[in-house]
Structure formats: C-alpha cells, structure tokens
PDB file of C-alpha atoms in Angstrom:
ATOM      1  CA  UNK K   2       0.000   0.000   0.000  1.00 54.00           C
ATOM      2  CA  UNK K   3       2.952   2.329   0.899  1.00 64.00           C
ATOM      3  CA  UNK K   4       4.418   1.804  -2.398  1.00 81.00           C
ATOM      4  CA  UNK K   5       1.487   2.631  -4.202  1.00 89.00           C
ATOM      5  CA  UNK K   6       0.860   5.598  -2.447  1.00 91.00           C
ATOM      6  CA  UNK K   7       4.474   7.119  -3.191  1.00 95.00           C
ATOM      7  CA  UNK K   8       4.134   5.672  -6.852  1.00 96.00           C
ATOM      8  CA  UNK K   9       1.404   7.992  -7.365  1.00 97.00           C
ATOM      9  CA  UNK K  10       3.380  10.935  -5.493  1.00 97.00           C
ATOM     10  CA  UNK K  11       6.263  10.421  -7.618  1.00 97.00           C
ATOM     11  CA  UNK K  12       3.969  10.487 -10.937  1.00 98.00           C
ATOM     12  CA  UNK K  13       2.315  13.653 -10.090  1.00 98.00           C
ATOM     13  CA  UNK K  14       5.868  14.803  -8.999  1.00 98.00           C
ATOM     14  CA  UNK K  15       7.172  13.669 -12.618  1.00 98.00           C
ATOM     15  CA  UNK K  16       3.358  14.714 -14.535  1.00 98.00           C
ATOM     16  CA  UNK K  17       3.536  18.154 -12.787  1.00 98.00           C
ATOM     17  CA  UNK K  18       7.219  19.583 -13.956  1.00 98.00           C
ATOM     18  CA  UNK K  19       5.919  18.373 -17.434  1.00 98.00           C
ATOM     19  CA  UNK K  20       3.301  19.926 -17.708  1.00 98.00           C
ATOM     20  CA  UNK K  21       4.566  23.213 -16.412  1.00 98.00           C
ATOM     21  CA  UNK K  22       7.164  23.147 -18.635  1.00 98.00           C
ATOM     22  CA  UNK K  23       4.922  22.469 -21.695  1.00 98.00           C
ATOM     23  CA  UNK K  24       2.999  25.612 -20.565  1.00 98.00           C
ATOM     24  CA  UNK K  25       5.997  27.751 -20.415  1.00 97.00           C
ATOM     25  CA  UNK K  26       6.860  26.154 -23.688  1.00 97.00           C
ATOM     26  CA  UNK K  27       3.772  26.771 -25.223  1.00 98.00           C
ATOM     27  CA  UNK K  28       4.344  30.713 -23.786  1.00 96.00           C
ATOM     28  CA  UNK K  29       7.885  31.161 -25.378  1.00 95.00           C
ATOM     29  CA  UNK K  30       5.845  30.394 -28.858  1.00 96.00           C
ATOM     30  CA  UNK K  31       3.260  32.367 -28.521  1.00 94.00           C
ATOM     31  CA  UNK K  32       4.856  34.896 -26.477  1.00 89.00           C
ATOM     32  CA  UNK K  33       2.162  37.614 -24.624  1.00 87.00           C
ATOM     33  CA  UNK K  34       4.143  41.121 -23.865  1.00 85.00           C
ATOM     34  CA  UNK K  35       0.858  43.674 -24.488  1.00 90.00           C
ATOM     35  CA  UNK K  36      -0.604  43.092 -21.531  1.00 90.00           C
ATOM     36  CA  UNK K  37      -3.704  44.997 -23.567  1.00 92.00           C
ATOM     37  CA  UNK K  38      -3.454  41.816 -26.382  1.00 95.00           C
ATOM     38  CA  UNK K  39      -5.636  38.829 -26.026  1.00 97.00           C
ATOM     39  CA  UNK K  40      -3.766  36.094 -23.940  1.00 97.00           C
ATOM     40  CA  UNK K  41      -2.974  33.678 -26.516  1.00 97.00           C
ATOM     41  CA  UNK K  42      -1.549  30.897 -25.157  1.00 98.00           C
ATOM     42  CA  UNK K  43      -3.310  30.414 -21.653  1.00 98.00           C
ATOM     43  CA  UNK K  44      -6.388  30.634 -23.466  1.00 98.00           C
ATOM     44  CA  UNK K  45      -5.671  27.709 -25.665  1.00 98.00           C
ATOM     45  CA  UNK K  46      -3.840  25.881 -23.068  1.00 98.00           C
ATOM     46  CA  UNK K  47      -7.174  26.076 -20.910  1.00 98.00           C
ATOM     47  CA  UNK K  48      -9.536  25.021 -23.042  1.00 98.00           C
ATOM     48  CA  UNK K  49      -7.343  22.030 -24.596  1.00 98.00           C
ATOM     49  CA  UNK K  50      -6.319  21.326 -20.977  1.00 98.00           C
ATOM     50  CA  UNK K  51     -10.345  20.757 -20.133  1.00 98.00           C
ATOM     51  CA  UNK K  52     -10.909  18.900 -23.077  1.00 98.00           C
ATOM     52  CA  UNK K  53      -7.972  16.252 -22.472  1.00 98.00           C
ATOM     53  CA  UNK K  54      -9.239  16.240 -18.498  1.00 98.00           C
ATOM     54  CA  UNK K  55     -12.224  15.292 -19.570  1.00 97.00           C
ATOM     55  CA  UNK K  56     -11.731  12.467 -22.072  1.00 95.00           C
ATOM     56  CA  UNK K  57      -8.772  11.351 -19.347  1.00 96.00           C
ATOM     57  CA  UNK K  58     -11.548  10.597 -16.731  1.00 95.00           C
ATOM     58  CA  UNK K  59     -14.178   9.036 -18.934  1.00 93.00           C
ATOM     59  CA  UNK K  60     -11.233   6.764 -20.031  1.00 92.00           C
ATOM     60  CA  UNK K  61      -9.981   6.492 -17.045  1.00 92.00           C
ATOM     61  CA  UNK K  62     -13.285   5.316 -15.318  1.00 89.00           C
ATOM     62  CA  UNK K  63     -14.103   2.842 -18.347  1.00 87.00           C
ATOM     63  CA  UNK K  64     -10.878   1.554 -18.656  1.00 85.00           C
ATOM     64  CA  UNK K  65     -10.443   1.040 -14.355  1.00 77.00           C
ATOM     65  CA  UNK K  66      -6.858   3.474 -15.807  1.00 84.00           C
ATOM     66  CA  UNK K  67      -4.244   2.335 -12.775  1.00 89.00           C
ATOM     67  CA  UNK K  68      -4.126   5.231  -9.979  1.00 91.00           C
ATOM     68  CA  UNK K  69      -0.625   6.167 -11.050  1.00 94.00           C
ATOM     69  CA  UNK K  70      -1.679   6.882 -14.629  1.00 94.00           C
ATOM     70  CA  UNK K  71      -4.569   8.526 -13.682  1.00 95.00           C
ATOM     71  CA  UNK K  72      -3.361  10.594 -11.587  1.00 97.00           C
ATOM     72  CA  UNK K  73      -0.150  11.405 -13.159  1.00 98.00           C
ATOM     73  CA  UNK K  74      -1.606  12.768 -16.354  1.00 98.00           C
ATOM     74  CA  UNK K  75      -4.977  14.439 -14.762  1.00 98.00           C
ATOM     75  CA  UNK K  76      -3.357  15.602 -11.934  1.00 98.00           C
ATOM     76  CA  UNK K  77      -0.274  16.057 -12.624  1.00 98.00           C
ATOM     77  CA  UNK K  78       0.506  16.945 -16.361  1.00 98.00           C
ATOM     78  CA  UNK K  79      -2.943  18.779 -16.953  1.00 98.00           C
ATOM     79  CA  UNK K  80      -3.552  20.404 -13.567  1.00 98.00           C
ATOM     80  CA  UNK K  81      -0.415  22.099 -13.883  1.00 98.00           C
ATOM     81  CA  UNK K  82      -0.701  22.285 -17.735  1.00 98.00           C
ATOM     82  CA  UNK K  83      -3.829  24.486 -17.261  1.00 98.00           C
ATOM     83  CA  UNK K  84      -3.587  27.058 -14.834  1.00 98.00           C
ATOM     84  CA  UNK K  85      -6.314  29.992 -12.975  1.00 98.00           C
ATOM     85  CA  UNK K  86      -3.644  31.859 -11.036  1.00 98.00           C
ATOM     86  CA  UNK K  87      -2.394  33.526 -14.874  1.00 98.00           C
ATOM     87  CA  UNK K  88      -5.687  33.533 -15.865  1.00 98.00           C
ATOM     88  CA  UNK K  89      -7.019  35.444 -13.307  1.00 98.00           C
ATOM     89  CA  UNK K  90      -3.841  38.377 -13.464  1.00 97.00           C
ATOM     90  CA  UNK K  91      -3.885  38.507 -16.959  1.00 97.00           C
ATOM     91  CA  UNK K  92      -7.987  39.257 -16.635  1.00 98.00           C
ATOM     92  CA  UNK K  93      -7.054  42.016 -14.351  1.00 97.00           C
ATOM     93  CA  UNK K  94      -3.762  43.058 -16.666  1.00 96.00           C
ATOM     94  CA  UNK K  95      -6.407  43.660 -19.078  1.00 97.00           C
ATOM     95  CA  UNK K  96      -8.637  46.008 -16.960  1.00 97.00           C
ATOM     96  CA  UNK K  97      -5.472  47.522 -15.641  1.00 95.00           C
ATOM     97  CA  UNK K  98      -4.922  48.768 -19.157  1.00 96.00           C
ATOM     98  CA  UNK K  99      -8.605  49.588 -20.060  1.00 95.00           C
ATOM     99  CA  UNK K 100      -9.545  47.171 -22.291  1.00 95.00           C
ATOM    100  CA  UNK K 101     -12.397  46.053 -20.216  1.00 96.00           C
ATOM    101  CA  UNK K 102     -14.722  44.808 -23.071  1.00 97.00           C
ATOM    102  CA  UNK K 103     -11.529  42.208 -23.654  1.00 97.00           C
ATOM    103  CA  UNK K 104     -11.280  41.224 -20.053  1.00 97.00           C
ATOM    104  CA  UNK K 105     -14.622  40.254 -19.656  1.00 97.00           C
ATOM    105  CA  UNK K 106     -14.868  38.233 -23.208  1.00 98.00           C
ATOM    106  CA  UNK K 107     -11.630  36.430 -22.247  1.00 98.00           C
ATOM    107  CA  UNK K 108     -12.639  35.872 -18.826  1.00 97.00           C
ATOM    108  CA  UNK K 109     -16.047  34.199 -19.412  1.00 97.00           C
ATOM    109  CA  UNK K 110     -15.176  32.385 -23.016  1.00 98.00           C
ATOM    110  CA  UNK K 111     -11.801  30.683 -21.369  1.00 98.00           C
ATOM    111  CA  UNK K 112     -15.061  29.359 -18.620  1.00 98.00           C
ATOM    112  CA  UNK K 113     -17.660  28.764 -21.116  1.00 98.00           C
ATOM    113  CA  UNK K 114     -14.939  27.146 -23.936  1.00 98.00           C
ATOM    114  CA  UNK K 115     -13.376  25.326 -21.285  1.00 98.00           C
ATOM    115  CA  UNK K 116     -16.760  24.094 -20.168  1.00 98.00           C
ATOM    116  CA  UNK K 117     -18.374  22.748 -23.312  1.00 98.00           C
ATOM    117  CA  UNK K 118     -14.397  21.243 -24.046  1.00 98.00           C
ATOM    118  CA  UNK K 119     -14.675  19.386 -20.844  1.00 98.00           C
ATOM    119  CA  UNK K 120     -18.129  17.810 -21.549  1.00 97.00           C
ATOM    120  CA  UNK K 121     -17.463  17.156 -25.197  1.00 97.00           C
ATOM    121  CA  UNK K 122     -13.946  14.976 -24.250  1.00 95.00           C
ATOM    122  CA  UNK K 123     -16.366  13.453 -21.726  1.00 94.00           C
ATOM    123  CA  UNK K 124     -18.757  12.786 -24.071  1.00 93.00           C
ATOM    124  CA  UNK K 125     -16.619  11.286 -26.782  1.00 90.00           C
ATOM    125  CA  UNK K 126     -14.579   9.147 -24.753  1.00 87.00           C
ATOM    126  CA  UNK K 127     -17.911   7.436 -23.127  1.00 84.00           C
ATOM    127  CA  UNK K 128     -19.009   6.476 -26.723  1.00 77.00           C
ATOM    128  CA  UNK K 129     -16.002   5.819 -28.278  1.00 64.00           C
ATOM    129  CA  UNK K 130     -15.884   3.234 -25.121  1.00 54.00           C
ATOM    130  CA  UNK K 131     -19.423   2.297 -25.290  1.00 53.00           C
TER     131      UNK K 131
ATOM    132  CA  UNK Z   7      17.765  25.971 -19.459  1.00 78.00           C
ATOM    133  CA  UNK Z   8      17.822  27.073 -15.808  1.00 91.00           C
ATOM    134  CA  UNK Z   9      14.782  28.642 -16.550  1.00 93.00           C
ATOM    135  CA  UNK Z  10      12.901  25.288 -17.629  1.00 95.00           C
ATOM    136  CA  UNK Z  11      14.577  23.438 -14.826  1.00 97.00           C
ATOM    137  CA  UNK Z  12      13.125  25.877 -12.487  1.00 97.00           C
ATOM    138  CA  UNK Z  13       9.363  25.927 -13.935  1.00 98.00           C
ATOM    139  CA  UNK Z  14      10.230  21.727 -13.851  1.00 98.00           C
ATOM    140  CA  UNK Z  15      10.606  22.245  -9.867  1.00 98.00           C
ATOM    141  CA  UNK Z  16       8.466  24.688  -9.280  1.00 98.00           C
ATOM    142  CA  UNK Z  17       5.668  22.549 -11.181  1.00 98.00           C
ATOM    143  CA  UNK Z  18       6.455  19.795  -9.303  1.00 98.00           C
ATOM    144  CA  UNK Z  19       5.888  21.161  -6.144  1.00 98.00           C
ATOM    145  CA  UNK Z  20       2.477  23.111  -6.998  1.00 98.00           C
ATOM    146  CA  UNK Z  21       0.945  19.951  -8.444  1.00 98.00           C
ATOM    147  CA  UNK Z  22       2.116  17.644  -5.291  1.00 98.00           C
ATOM    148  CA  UNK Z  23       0.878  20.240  -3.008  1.00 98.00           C
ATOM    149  CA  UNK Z  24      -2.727  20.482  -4.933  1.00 98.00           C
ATOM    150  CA  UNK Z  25      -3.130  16.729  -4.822  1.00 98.00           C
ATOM    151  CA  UNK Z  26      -2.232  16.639  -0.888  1.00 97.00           C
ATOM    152  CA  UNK Z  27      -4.722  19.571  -0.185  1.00 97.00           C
ATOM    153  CA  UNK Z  28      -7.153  17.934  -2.478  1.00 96.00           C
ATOM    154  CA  UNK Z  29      -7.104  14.996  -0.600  1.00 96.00           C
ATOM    155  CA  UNK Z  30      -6.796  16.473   2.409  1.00 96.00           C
ATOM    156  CA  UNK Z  31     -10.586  17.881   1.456  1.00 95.00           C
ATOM    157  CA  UNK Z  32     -12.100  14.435   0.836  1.00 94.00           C
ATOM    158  CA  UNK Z  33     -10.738  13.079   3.796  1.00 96.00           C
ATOM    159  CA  UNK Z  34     -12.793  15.177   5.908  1.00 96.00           C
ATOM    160  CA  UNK Z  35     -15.726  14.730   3.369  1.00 96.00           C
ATOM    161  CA  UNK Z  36     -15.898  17.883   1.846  1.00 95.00           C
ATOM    162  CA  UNK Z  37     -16.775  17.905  -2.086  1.00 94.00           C
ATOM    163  CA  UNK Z  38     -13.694  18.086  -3.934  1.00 94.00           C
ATOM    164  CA  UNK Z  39     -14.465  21.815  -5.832  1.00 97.00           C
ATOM    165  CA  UNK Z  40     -14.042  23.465  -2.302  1.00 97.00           C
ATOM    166  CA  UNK Z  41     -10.200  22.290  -1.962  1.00 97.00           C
ATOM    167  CA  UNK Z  42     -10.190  23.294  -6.107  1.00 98.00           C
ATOM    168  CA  UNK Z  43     -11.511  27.131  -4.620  1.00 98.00           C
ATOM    169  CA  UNK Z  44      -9.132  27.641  -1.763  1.00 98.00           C
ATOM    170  CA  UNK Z  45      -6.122  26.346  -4.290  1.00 98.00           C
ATOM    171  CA  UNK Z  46      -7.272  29.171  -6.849  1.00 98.00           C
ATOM    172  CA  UNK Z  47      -8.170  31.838  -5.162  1.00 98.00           C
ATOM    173  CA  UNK Z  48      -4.691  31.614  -2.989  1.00 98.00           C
ATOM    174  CA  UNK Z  49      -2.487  31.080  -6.038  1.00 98.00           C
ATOM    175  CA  UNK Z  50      -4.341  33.883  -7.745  1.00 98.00           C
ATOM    176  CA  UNK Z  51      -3.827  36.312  -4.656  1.00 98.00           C
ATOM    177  CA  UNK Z  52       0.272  35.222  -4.713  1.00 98.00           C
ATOM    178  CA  UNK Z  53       0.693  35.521  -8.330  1.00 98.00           C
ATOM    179  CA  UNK Z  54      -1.168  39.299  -7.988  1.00 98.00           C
ATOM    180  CA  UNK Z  55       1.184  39.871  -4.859  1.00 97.00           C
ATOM    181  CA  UNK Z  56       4.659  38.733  -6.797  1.00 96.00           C
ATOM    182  CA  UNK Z  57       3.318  40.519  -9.784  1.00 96.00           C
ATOM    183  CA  UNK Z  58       2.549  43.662  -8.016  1.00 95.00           C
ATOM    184  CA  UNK Z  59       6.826  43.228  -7.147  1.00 94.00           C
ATOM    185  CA  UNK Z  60       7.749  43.307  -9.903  1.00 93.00           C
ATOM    186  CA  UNK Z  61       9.167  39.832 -10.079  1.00 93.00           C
ATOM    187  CA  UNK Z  62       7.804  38.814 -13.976  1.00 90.00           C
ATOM    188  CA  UNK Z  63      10.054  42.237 -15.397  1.00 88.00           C
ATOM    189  CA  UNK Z  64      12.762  41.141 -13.550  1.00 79.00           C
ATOM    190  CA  UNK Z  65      15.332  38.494 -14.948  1.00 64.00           C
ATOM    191  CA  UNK Z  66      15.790  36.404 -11.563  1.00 78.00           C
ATOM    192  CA  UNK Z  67      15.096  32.950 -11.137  1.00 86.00           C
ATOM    193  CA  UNK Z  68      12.279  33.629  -8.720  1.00 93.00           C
ATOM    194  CA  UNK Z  69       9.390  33.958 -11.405  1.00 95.00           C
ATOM    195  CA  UNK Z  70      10.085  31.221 -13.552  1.00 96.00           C
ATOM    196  CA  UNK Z  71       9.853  28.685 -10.357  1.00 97.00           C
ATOM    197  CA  UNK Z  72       7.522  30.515  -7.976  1.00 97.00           C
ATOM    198  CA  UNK Z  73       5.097  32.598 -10.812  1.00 97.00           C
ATOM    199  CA  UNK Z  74       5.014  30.192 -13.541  1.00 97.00           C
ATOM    200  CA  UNK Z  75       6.496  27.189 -12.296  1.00 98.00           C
ATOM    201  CA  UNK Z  76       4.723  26.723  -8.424  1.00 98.00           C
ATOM    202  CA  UNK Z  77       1.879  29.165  -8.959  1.00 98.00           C
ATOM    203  CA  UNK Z  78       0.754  28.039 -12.287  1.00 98.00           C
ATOM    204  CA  UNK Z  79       0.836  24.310 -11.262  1.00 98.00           C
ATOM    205  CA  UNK Z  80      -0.613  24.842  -8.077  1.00 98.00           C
ATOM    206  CA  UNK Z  81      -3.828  26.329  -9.529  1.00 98.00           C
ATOM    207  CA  UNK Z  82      -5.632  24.945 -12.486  1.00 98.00           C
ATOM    208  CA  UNK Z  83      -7.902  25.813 -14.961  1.00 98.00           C
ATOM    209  CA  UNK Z  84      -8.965  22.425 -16.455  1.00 98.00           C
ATOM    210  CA  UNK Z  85     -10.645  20.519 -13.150  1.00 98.00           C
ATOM    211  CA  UNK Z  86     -12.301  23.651 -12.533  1.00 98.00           C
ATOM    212  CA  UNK Z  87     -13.745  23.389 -15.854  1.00 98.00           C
ATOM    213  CA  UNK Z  88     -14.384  19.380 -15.525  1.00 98.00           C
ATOM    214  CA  UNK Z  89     -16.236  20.115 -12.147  1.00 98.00           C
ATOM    215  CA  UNK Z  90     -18.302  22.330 -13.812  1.00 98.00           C
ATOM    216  CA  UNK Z  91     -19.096  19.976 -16.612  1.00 97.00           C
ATOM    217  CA  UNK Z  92     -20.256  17.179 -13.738  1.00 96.00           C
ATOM    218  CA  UNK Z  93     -22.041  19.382 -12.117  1.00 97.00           C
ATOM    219  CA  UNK Z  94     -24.051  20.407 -15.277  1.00 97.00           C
ATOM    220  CA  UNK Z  95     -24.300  16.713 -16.278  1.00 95.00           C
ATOM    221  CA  UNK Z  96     -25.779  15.487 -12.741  1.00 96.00           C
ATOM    222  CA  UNK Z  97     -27.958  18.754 -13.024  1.00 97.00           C
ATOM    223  CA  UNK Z  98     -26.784  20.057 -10.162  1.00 97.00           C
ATOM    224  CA  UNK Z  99     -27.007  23.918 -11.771  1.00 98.00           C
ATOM    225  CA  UNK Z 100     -27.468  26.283  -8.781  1.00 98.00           C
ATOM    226  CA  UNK Z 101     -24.385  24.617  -7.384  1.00 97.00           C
ATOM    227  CA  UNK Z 102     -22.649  24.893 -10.612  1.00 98.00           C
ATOM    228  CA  UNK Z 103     -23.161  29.116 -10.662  1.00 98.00           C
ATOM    229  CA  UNK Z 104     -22.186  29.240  -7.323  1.00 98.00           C
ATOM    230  CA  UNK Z 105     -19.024  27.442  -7.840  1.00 98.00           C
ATOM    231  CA  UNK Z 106     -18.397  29.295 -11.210  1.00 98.00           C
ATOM    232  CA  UNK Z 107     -19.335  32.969  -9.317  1.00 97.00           C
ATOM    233  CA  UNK Z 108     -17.186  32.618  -6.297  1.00 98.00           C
ATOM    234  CA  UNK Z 109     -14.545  31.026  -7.773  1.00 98.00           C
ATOM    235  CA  UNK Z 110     -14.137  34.090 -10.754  1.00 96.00           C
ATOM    236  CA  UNK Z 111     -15.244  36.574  -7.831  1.00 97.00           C
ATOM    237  CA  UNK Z 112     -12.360  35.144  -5.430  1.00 97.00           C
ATOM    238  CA  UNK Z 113     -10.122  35.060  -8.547  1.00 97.00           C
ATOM    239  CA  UNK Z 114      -9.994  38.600  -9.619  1.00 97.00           C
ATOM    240  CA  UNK Z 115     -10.546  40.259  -6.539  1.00 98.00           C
ATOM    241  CA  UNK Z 116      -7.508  38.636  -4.650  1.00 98.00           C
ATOM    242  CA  UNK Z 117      -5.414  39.011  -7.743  1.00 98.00           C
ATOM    243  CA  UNK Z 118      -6.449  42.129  -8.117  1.00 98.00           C
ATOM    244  CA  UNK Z 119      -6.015  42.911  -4.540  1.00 98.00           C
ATOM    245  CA  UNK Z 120      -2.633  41.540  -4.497  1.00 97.00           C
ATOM    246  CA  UNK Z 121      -1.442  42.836  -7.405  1.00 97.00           C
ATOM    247  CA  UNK Z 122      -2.301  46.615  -5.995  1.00 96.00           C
ATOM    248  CA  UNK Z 123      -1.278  46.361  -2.380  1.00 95.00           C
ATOM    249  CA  UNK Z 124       2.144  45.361  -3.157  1.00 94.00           C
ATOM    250  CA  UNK Z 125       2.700  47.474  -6.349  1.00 86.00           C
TER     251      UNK Z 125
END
C-alpha cells in the first residue's frame, strides 16, 4: 500500500514539472508582452487542458486506468498544464490597461470554452468506449 | 535551461501540493471543488502579490519557479472546468453558478487585490 501511495506521489511529482514546462513552452511560442493583447496561449492551453481532463476521466473510469496513470496525467501533467492563477492576473492586466470589453470576453469564453471542451472529451470518450 | 529546470521544480511542487490539499478535502468529506476554490483563489492572490513586485520584469530565477512554475501548477484551470461539466451533467445547476461565481469573484478580486497592495 505504501508503495502505491508514493508511486502515485512520484507520478504527479514527474506529470507536474511536465506539464509546467509544456505551458511555459507553449508561452515562449506564442509569447504575450501587451498586456492589452488577447492572452494567446493560456487561453488555448485552458480550453485544450479541459478537453484532455475530460476524455482522461471518462477513459480512465471505463478503462479502471491504474491510480498512477490517472493521476499522473490528470493531476499532474494537466492540472499544472492548465492554470487559474495567470488567468485570473492577466484578466485584471487587461482592466489595468482599459480594455475592459476584452477582459470580460476572455474571462467568461476561457469558462464557457473550457466548459463545453470538458463535456465534449467526456462525451466522446464514453461512446467511443461504449 | 535554468529557466525550464526551475518551472520543472516549481511545477512539481504546486501539483504535489494540490493533490495533498485535495485529498486532504475528501478526507474530511468535503466535495472536492471546495479544496479546487481555496487552491485558486490563494495562487491567484500570490501571483497578484509577486506581480505587483515586480518579479515577472525582472530576470531572476524567482518567477520562472515561484510565478510560472509553483503558482501556475498549483492552480488549475482544467478541473475547474471538468467540475463544472459534472455538475451540469448530474444537473446540479445552482451549485454549478455558485461554484463558477465565487470562484471568478475570489479570482480577480484577490489578484487584483494583491497585485495593488504590493505594487
């Protein structure tokens, strides 16, 4: 049981630095230095992110997906692929610089995007399954 | 390449502290999206305080592992979303615009907050 437990530690441990560091790839690309600009790449991170969390778990809880897998990749590589806390200060970046129309659209189509992505992957992978 | 292996670490950390406080939440039988709240609304309030320091203009290794390396892995954007999705799926929808109000109200507000006290 111990061993289990620190194989999944060490999988979100291994998941998480790779998925960070395919975010801050991702940001080198489409770099983001107008803080007035639409935010590029955390908006497509977050709503690909949602849609590959959510055909993870239907897979996951079809295919009875090992903990450490599970886990790993849901946890660790697309919990800290996505992220809010960037989100949320590049929302207020954009107020901060008046473009308040943009904050608000990018604020509530990263949810609603993000949303339908989730329940679409979710969808898919239960039929695909089925 | 000191900057990737410090987003690495700093990712590491954020994710393995998200899981622990995540679990930490079912343990004591809470629903899951509370432990997802707390997690987002703190890392958004530390990313507005480093921010408001100045610390993504500046070229030290202390934004690559604590802004986008700890910070952004600590929060996240897709369970938040996936929550969401369940709850609109088990038709739970006054629960789901709660969770989607407090959680963009607690977001911008704290980021906001600490992005202006420490400027």
């Amino acid at each position: 049981m111990a061993s289990s437990v620190l194989r999944i530690w060490v999988s979100i441990l291994m998941f998480g630095a790779l998925g960070a560091v395919s975010r801050y790839g991702i940001s080198l690309l489409v770099p983001h230095h107008d803080p007035a600009g639409w935010p590029w790449a955390t908006f497509l991170i977050n709503v690909v992110g949602s849609l590959a969390l959510g055909v993870t778990l239907a897979l996951a809880a079809r295919n009875n997906l090992s903990m450490v897998w599970r886990e790993g990749v849901g946890t660790g590589f697309l919990g800290a692929f996505t992220t809010f806390s960037a989100y949320s200060m590049e929302t207020v970046r954009l107020v901060q610089s008046g473009s308040v129309l943009l904050a608000v659209l990018y604020a509530f189509s990263s949810i609603l995007l993000g949303v339908c992505a989730a329940l679409a992957g979710m969808t898919a992978a239960r039929k695909k399954e089925a | 390449m000191t900057a990737l292996l410090l987003v690495a670490l700093g990712g590491s950390l954020g994710a393995i502290l998200r899981y622990g406080i995540g679990r930490w939440f079912v343990n004591q039988g809470w629903r899951p999206h509370w432990g997802t709240l707390l997690i987002n609304a703190t890392g958004a309030l530390l990313l507005g305080v480093i921010t408001g320091w100045g610390w993504d203009k500046s070229m030290a290794a202390s934004y690559p592992f604590a802004g986008i390396g700890f910070l952004g892995g600590f929060t996240t954007f897709s369970t938040y979303c996936v929550q969401l999705a369940d709850m609109i799926s088990k038709r739970q929808y006054a629960d789901c615009i709660i969770y989607l109000a407090m959680t963009v109200g607690c977001g911008f507000l704290l980021a906001a907050m600490g992005y202006i006290m420490t400027q």
